[in-house]
mmCIF file of C-alpha atoms and ligand atoms in Angstrom:
data_model
loop_
_atom_site.group_PDB
_atom_site.id
_atom_site.type_symbol
_atom_site.label_atom_id
_atom_site.label_comp_id
_atom_site.label_asym_id
_atom_site.label_seq_id
_atom_site.Cartn_x
_atom_site.Cartn_y
_atom_site.Cartn_z
ATOM 1 C CA MET A 85 0.000 0.000 0.000
ATOM 2 C CA LYS A 86 2.768 2.333 1.006
ATOM 3 C CA ARG A 87 4.528 1.508 -2.204
ATOM 4 C CA MET A 88 1.407 2.241 -4.207
ATOM 5 C CA ARG A 89 0.919 5.604 -2.519
ATOM 6 C CA CYS A 90 4.501 6.615 -3.380
ATOM 7 C CA ALA A 91 3.985 5.585 -6.974
ATOM 8 C CA TYR A 92 0.755 7.562 -7.070
ATOM 9 C CA LEU A 93 2.442 10.694 -5.709
ATOM 10 C CA GLY A 94 5.249 10.192 -8.200
ATOM 11 C CA VAL A 95 2.705 10.553 -10.981
ATOM 12 C CA LEU A 96 0.701 13.283 -9.303
ATOM 13 C CA LEU A 97 3.449 15.695 -8.315
ATOM 14 C CA PRO A 98 4.676 16.450 -11.844
ATOM 15 C CA MET A 99 1.041 16.945 -12.870
ATOM 16 C CA LEU A 100 0.557 19.454 -10.045
ATOM 17 C CA ALA A 101 3.734 21.242 -11.079
ATOM 18 C CA VAL A 102 2.433 21.585 -14.639
ATOM 19 C CA ALA A 103 -0.964 22.725 -13.401
ATOM 20 C CA GLN A 104 0.664 25.457 -11.309
ATOM 21 C CA LEU A 105 2.713 26.954 -14.137
ATOM 22 C CA PRO A 106 1.653 30.601 -14.220
ATOM 23 C CA VAL A 107 -0.202 31.684 -17.337
ATOM 24 C CA PRO A 108 1.520 34.897 -18.455
ATOM 25 C CA LYS A 109 -0.905 37.730 -17.970
ATOM 26 C CA PRO A 110 -0.499 41.516 -17.686
ATOM 27 C CA GLU A 111 -0.993 42.869 -14.147
ATOM 28 C CA ILE A 112 -3.508 45.327 -15.588
ATOM 29 C CA PRO A 113 -5.708 44.134 -18.497
ATOM 30 C CA VAL A 114 -4.691 45.623 -21.854
ATOM 31 C CA GLU A 115 -8.141 47.217 -22.082
ATOM 32 C CA LYS A 116 -7.217 49.359 -19.052
ATOM 33 C CA TRP A 117 -3.666 50.300 -19.999
ATOM 34 C CA THR A 118 -2.922 54.004 -20.004
ATOM 35 C CA GLY A 119 0.222 56.142 -20.044
ATOM 36 C CA LYS A 120 2.310 53.465 -21.773
ATOM 37 C CA THR A 121 4.574 53.811 -24.787
ATOM 38 C CA VAL A 122 3.827 51.011 -27.252
ATOM 39 C CA MET A 123 6.173 50.250 -30.152
ATOM 40 C CA PHE A 124 4.962 48.132 -33.048
ATOM 41 C CA ILE A 125 7.465 46.559 -35.460
ATOM 42 C CA GLY A 126 6.323 45.073 -38.765
ATOM 43 C CA ALA A 127 7.824 44.262 -42.143
ATOM 44 C CA HIS A 128 5.232 45.987 -44.338
ATOM 45 C CA ALA A 129 2.641 48.724 -44.250
ATOM 46 C CA ASP A 130 -0.452 46.653 -43.323
ATOM 47 C CA ASP A 131 1.298 44.167 -40.955
ATOM 48 C CA ASP A 132 -0.259 46.235 -38.163
ATOM 49 C CA MET A 133 -3.693 45.376 -39.567
ATOM 50 C CA TYR A 134 -4.018 42.324 -37.305
ATOM 51 C CA SER A 135 -3.677 44.630 -34.292
ATOM 52 C CA HIS A 136 -5.531 47.748 -35.469
ATOM 53 C CA GLY A 137 -8.366 47.448 -32.941
ATOM 54 C CA THR A 138 -5.909 47.119 -30.056
ATOM 55 C CA MET A 139 -3.743 49.949 -31.349
ATOM 56 C CA ALA A 140 -6.749 52.278 -31.745
ATOM 57 C CA MET A 141 -7.858 51.400 -28.213
ATOM 58 C CA LEU A 142 -4.413 51.965 -26.705
ATOM 59 C CA GLN A 143 -4.012 55.334 -28.415
ATOM 60 C CA ALA A 144 -7.549 56.384 -27.364
ATOM 61 C CA HIS A 145 -6.809 55.391 -23.756
ATOM 62 C CA GLY A 146 -3.867 57.751 -23.391
ATOM 63 C CA ASN A 147 -1.032 55.490 -24.518
ATOM 64 C CA GLN A 148 1.403 56.508 -27.255
ATOM 65 C CA VAL A 149 1.552 53.996 -30.111
ATOM 66 C CA TYR A 150 4.506 54.105 -32.536
ATOM 67 C CA VAL A 151 4.665 52.021 -35.713
ATOM 68 C CA VAL A 152 8.039 50.999 -37.135
ATOM 69 C CA THR A 153 7.898 49.369 -40.571
ATOM 70 C CA LEU A 154 11.075 47.797 -41.891
ATOM 71 C CA THR A 155 10.409 47.799 -45.637
ATOM 72 C CA THR A 156 8.824 50.336 -47.948
ATOM 73 C CA GLY A 157 6.471 47.696 -49.377
ATOM 74 C CA ASN A 158 7.781 48.542 -52.844
ATOM 75 C CA VAL A 159 7.265 45.126 -54.481
ATOM 76 C CA GLY A 160 3.941 43.527 -53.537
ATOM 77 C CA THR A 161 1.515 44.300 -56.345
ATOM 78 C CA GLN A 162 -0.107 42.569 -59.303
ATOM 79 C CA ASP A 163 -0.541 45.874 -61.138
ATOM 80 C CA PRO A 164 1.815 45.761 -64.165
ATOM 81 C CA ASN A 165 1.991 49.554 -64.367
ATOM 82 C CA LEU A 166 3.327 50.479 -60.932
ATOM 83 C CA SER A 167 7.021 51.162 -60.377
ATOM 84 C CA ARG A 168 8.860 50.461 -57.126
ATOM 85 C CA THR A 169 9.050 54.190 -56.392
ATOM 86 C CA GLN A 170 5.332 54.707 -56.995
ATOM 87 C CA LEU A 171 4.428 51.696 -54.881
ATOM 88 C CA ALA A 172 6.597 52.840 -51.958
ATOM 89 C CA GLN A 173 4.880 56.245 -52.042
ATOM 90 C CA ILE A 174 1.417 54.664 -52.221
ATOM 91 C CA ARG A 175 2.183 52.323 -49.311
ATOM 92 C CA ARG A 176 3.378 55.230 -47.191
ATOM 93 C CA GLN A 177 0.244 57.279 -47.928
ATOM 94 C CA GLU A 178 -1.989 54.290 -47.184
ATOM 95 C CA GLU A 179 -0.241 53.567 -43.886
ATOM 96 C CA LEU A 180 -0.489 57.192 -42.760
ATOM 97 C CA ALA A 181 -4.181 57.242 -43.728
ATOM 98 C CA ALA A 182 -4.789 53.982 -41.804
ATOM 99 C CA LEU A 183 -3.005 55.305 -38.714
ATOM 100 C CA ALA A 184 -5.006 58.551 -38.916
ATOM 101 C CA GLU A 185 -8.209 56.448 -38.751
ATOM 102 C CA LEU A 186 -6.815 54.839 -35.591
ATOM 103 C CA GLY A 187 -6.022 58.233 -34.065
ATOM 104 C CA ILE A 188 -2.264 57.657 -34.291
ATOM 105 C CA PRO A 189 -0.327 60.790 -35.379
ATOM 106 C CA GLY A 190 1.683 60.721 -38.596
ATOM 107 C CA ASP A 191 4.948 61.430 -36.785
ATOM 108 C CA HIS A 192 4.497 58.139 -34.916
ATOM 109 C CA TYR A 193 5.150 56.295 -38.188
ATOM 110 C CA ILE A 194 8.779 55.361 -38.784
ATOM 111 C CA ASN A 195 9.759 53.588 -41.998
ATOM 112 C CA LEU A 196 13.279 52.173 -42.074
ATOM 113 C CA GLY A 197 13.355 52.030 -45.884
ATOM 114 C CA TYR A 198 14.485 48.471 -46.633
ATOM 115 C CA ASP A 199 13.374 46.792 -49.856
ATOM 116 C CA ASP A 200 10.240 44.690 -49.799
ATOM 117 C CA GLY A 201 10.670 40.934 -50.227
ATOM 118 C CA LEU A 202 14.361 40.682 -49.370
ATOM 119 C CA LEU A 203 14.544 41.715 -45.724
ATOM 120 C CA GLU A 204 16.251 38.506 -44.591
ATOM 121 C CA PHE A 205 19.128 39.160 -46.996
ATOM 122 C CA GLU A 206 19.926 42.584 -45.554
ATOM 123 C CA ASP A 207 22.931 42.990 -43.243
ATOM 124 C CA ARG A 208 21.296 41.669 -40.051
ATOM 125 C CA LYS A 209 23.697 43.492 -37.761
ATOM 126 C CA ALA A 210 22.905 46.815 -39.439
ATOM 127 C CA VAL A 211 19.138 46.209 -39.243
ATOM 128 C CA VAL A 212 19.344 45.223 -35.567
ATOM 129 C CA GLU A 213 21.479 48.295 -34.844
ATOM 130 C CA ASN A 214 18.833 50.447 -36.551
ATOM 131 C CA LEU A 215 16.013 48.881 -34.515
ATOM 132 C CA VAL A 216 18.029 49.127 -31.290
ATOM 133 C CA ARG A 217 18.457 52.846 -31.906
ATOM 134 C CA TRP A 218 14.663 53.263 -32.127
ATOM 135 C CA ILE A 219 14.075 51.104 -29.052
ATOM 136 C CA ARG A 220 16.557 53.225 -27.096
ATOM 137 C CA LYS A 221 14.925 56.426 -28.401
ATOM 138 C CA LEU A 222 11.284 55.459 -27.813
ATOM 139 C CA ARG A 223 11.921 53.347 -24.663
ATOM 140 C CA PRO A 224 8.678 51.372 -25.083
ATOM 141 C CA ASP A 225 6.859 49.743 -22.174
ATOM 142 C CA VAL A 226 5.469 47.238 -24.670
ATOM 143 C CA LEU A 227 6.746 45.826 -27.955
ATOM 144 C CA MET A 228 4.296 44.459 -30.513
ATOM 145 C CA ALA A 229 6.043 42.225 -33.054
ATOM 146 C CA TRP A 230 5.619 39.138 -35.228
ATOM 147 C CA ASP A 231 5.812 36.120 -32.915
ATOM 148 C CA PRO A 232 9.156 34.365 -33.488
ATOM 149 C CA GLY A 233 7.667 31.146 -32.018
ATOM 150 C CA LYS A 234 7.358 29.589 -28.600
ATOM 151 C CA ASN A 235 10.055 26.948 -27.997
ATOM 152 C CA TYR A 236 10.365 26.478 -31.771
ATOM 153 C CA GLN A 237 11.030 28.651 -34.784
ATOM 154 C CA ARG A 238 7.685 29.680 -36.218
ATOM 155 C CA TRP A 239 7.337 29.724 -39.992
ATOM 156 C CA HIS A 240 6.273 33.011 -41.485
ATOM 157 C CA LYS A 241 6.603 34.144 -45.076
ATOM 158 C CA SER A 242 9.951 35.680 -45.875
ATOM 159 C CA ASP A 243 9.895 39.283 -44.616
ATOM 160 C CA HIS A 244 7.665 38.369 -41.669
ATOM 161 C CA ARG A 245 10.032 35.718 -40.341
ATOM 162 C CA ALA A 246 12.944 38.128 -40.731
ATOM 163 C CA ALA A 247 10.975 40.837 -38.898
ATOM 164 C CA ALA A 248 10.088 38.386 -36.094
ATOM 165 C CA TYR A 249 13.716 37.473 -35.385
ATOM 166 C CA LEU A 250 15.147 40.924 -36.010
ATOM 167 C CA SER A 251 12.649 42.377 -33.509
ATOM 168 C CA ALA A 252 13.513 39.761 -30.873
ATOM 169 C CA ASP A 253 17.239 40.221 -31.473
ATOM 170 C CA ALA A 254 16.936 44.012 -31.268
ATOM 171 C CA ALA A 255 14.904 43.825 -28.043
ATOM 172 C CA ARG A 256 17.710 41.743 -26.551
ATOM 173 C CA ALA A 257 20.553 43.890 -27.855
ATOM 174 C CA ALA A 258 18.982 47.170 -26.704
ATOM 175 C CA MET A 259 19.493 46.271 -23.021
ATOM 176 C CA TRP A 260 23.255 45.747 -23.224
ATOM 177 C CA ARG A 261 25.284 48.911 -22.766
ATOM 178 C CA LEU A 262 28.294 47.512 -24.573
ATOM 179 C CA LEU A 263 26.340 46.495 -27.685
ATOM 180 C CA PHE A 264 26.208 49.314 -30.233
ATOM 181 C CA GLU A 265 27.817 51.433 -27.528
ATOM 182 C CA GLY A 266 28.385 54.308 -29.947
ATOM 183 C CA GLN A 267 24.654 55.048 -29.594
ATOM 184 C CA ILE A 268 25.345 55.610 -25.895
ATOM 185 C CA THR A 269 28.725 57.333 -25.985
ATOM 186 C CA GLN A 270 28.078 59.439 -29.102
ATOM 187 C CA GLU A 271 24.314 59.798 -29.595
ATOM 188 C CA GLY A 272 23.126 60.469 -26.066
ATOM 189 C CA LEU A 273 20.972 57.318 -25.870
ATOM 190 C CA LYS A 274 20.842 54.845 -22.998
ATOM 191 C CA GLU A 275 20.474 51.080 -22.878
ATOM 192 C CA PHE A 276 16.902 49.948 -22.375
ATOM 193 C CA MET A 277 15.080 46.719 -21.565
ATOM 194 C CA ILE A 278 11.550 46.326 -22.936
ATOM 195 C CA PRO A 279 9.525 44.676 -20.166
ATOM 196 C CA GLU A 280 6.346 43.477 -21.932
ATOM 197 C CA TYR A 281 5.465 42.009 -25.337
ATOM 198 C CA LEU A 282 2.348 41.454 -27.412
ATOM 199 C CA LEU A 283 3.394 39.027 -30.142
ATOM 200 C CA TYR A 284 1.072 38.663 -33.125
ATOM 201 C CA ASN A 285 0.450 36.224 -35.951
ATOM 202 C CA ASP A 286 -1.627 36.283 -39.090
ATOM 203 C CA SER A 287 -3.308 32.883 -39.389
ATOM 204 C CA ASP A 288 -1.994 30.358 -36.846
ATOM 205 C CA HIS A 289 -3.250 31.275 -33.382
ATOM 206 C CA GLU A 290 -2.318 28.218 -31.316
ATOM 207 C CA ASP A 291 0.174 30.062 -29.066
ATOM 208 C CA GLU A 292 -2.163 32.931 -28.200
ATOM 209 C CA ASN A 293 -2.691 33.468 -24.483
ATOM 210 C CA LEU A 294 -4.281 36.925 -24.459
ATOM 211 C CA TRP A 295 -7.425 38.141 -26.165
ATOM 212 C CA VAL A 296 -8.169 41.856 -26.320
ATOM 213 C CA ASP A 297 -11.804 42.966 -26.483
ATOM 214 C CA ILE A 298 -12.009 45.483 -29.333
ATOM 215 C CA SER A 299 -15.813 45.978 -29.211
ATOM 216 C CA ASP A 300 -15.584 49.777 -29.238
ATOM 217 C CA PHE A 301 -12.936 49.932 -31.975
ATOM 218 C CA VAL A 302 -14.198 47.645 -34.742
ATOM 219 C CA GLU A 303 -15.332 50.492 -36.981
ATOM 220 C CA LYS A 304 -11.972 52.262 -36.620
ATOM 221 C CA LYS A 305 -10.254 48.973 -37.478
ATOM 222 C CA VAL A 306 -12.474 48.399 -40.530
ATOM 223 C CA ASN A 307 -12.039 51.992 -41.734
ATOM 224 C CA ALA A 308 -8.259 51.771 -41.271
ATOM 225 C CA ASP A 309 -8.005 48.394 -43.038
ATOM 226 C CA ALA A 310 -9.968 49.850 -45.966
ATOM 227 C CA LYS A 311 -7.158 52.376 -46.551
ATOM 228 C CA TYR A 312 -4.884 49.663 -47.975
ATOM 229 C CA VAL A 313 -6.364 50.087 -51.438
ATOM 230 C CA SER A 314 -3.218 48.862 -53.218
ATOM 231 C CA GLN A 315 -3.220 45.599 -51.240
ATOM 232 C CA PHE A 316 -6.864 44.579 -51.080
ATOM 233 C CA GLY A 317 -9.851 45.004 -53.338
ATOM 234 C CA PRO A 318 -9.512 46.126 -56.949
ATOM 235 C CA GLY A 319 -6.283 48.071 -56.279
ATOM 236 C CA TRP A 320 -4.275 44.864 -56.032
ATOM 237 C CA LYS A 321 -4.443 44.262 -59.797
ATOM 238 C CA ASN A 322 -5.309 47.687 -61.121
ATOM 239 C CA TYR A 323 -4.417 50.463 -58.706
ATOM 240 C CA LYS A 324 -6.423 53.650 -58.501
ATOM 241 C CA PRO A 325 -6.249 55.979 -55.521
ATOM 242 C CA ILE A 326 -9.996 56.497 -55.085
ATOM 243 C CA LEU A 327 -12.498 53.652 -54.989
ATOM 244 C CA SER A 328 -16.139 53.988 -56.048
ATOM 245 C CA GLU A 329 -18.701 53.961 -53.242
ATOM 246 C CA SER A 330 -19.661 50.340 -53.958
ATOM 247 C CA GLU A 331 -16.011 49.217 -54.171
ATOM 248 C CA LEU A 332 -15.279 50.870 -50.835
ATOM 249 C CA LYS A 333 -18.340 49.270 -49.255
ATOM 250 C CA GLN A 334 -17.279 45.879 -50.619
ATOM 251 C CA MET A 335 -13.798 46.361 -49.191
ATOM 252 C CA LYS A 336 -15.123 47.363 -45.764
ATOM 253 C CA ASP A 337 -17.580 44.440 -45.729
ATOM 254 C CA ASP A 338 -14.714 42.112 -46.571
ATOM 255 C CA ARG A 339 -12.487 43.513 -43.817
ATOM 256 C CA ARG A 340 -15.381 43.367 -41.322
ATOM 257 C CA ALA A 341 -15.865 39.684 -42.183
ATOM 258 C CA HIS A 342 -12.240 39.085 -41.112
ATOM 259 C CA VAL A 343 -12.810 40.424 -37.577
ATOM 260 C CA ARG A 344 -12.410 37.530 -35.146
ATOM 261 C CA MET A 345 -15.230 36.808 -32.677
ATOM 262 C CA LYS A 346 -15.180 35.066 -29.281
ATOM 263 C CA ASP A 347 -18.205 34.730 -26.990
ATOM 264 C CA GLY A 348 -20.090 37.171 -29.204
ATOM 265 C CA LYS A 349 -17.405 39.848 -28.914
ATOM 266 C CA PRO A 350 -14.844 41.047 -31.458
ATOM 267 C CA PHE A 351 -11.269 40.508 -30.343
ATOM 268 C CA GLU A 352 -7.630 40.422 -31.371
ATOM 269 C CA GLY A 353 -5.340 37.712 -30.010
ATOM 270 C CA PHE A 354 -1.680 37.842 -28.970
ATOM 271 C CA ARG A 355 0.975 35.829 -27.197
ATOM 272 C CA TYR A 356 1.725 37.971 -24.150
ATOM 273 C CA TYR A 357 5.209 37.753 -22.669
ATOM 274 C CA LYS A 358 6.774 39.578 -19.777
ATOM 275 C CA GLY A 359 10.410 39.325 -18.750
ATOM 276 C CA LEU A 360 13.934 39.229 -20.102
ATOM 277 C CA PRO A 361 14.043 39.475 -23.895
ATOM 278 C CA ASP A 362 16.456 36.495 -23.817
ATOM 279 C CA SER A 363 13.466 34.244 -23.182
ATOM 280 C CA LEU A 364 10.717 35.787 -25.236
ATOM 281 C CA GLY A 365 10.600 32.672 -27.415
ATOM 282 C CA LYS A 366 9.801 30.461 -24.399
HETATM 283 ZN ZN1 ZN B 678 3.512 41.800 -44.419
#
């Protein structure tokens, strides 16, 4: 009997240990955050689309949301008549228009100017140094970035996977005084550790552990999404700056249909992480 009880505990104890693992959760719900600086990093104008409801809410609640986009988006089109220069200009205008719908000021948009489609072939050290500079300038309380994966390397399409790892690597590097120390000795910046993360994905949501209620911000999200005329709707194949009323309605209806619902409420999902950037993939 004694032997059986020991065996039973031997099975039970590890189960209890697993059951007691804390689920990462912000001390204050995201819906009540205020006074925070939030930095978003994406590869393209429109990568922030998956988080537009949350970003609109944060900005409306007295947080400062900054959007850093790594590439100019100067490649992704099916329109045979657009040049890279034209497309980069269009993508910038669309992003600024989308952010305006969310209440985010134009000077909160920072484009780092890399070429679309080839981000992973850039000099990684130079890109990380660039991102570290912005992290040390903005000193965000929260970083929103493509999720690099939890205990594995998540597959994203090319620029997205580069952006995921570059963001994680930059978050880590920013906290070490002796990395890119010229920014500290010559540029007046200081090392900085980002404490909290909202990591996003486009289609695979299995690692999500935080769901933000965006009930009051769906229309802002839909209106902002509808600004990406060159990426969705008729503009993808044959770009024109102004859509007809019916085309715009169609685009908004389509974007509204993409809003995720849980328990009858619209939401956006993230993998929340708090702690040392060294472990943000765990
Ligand atoms: Zn993208």
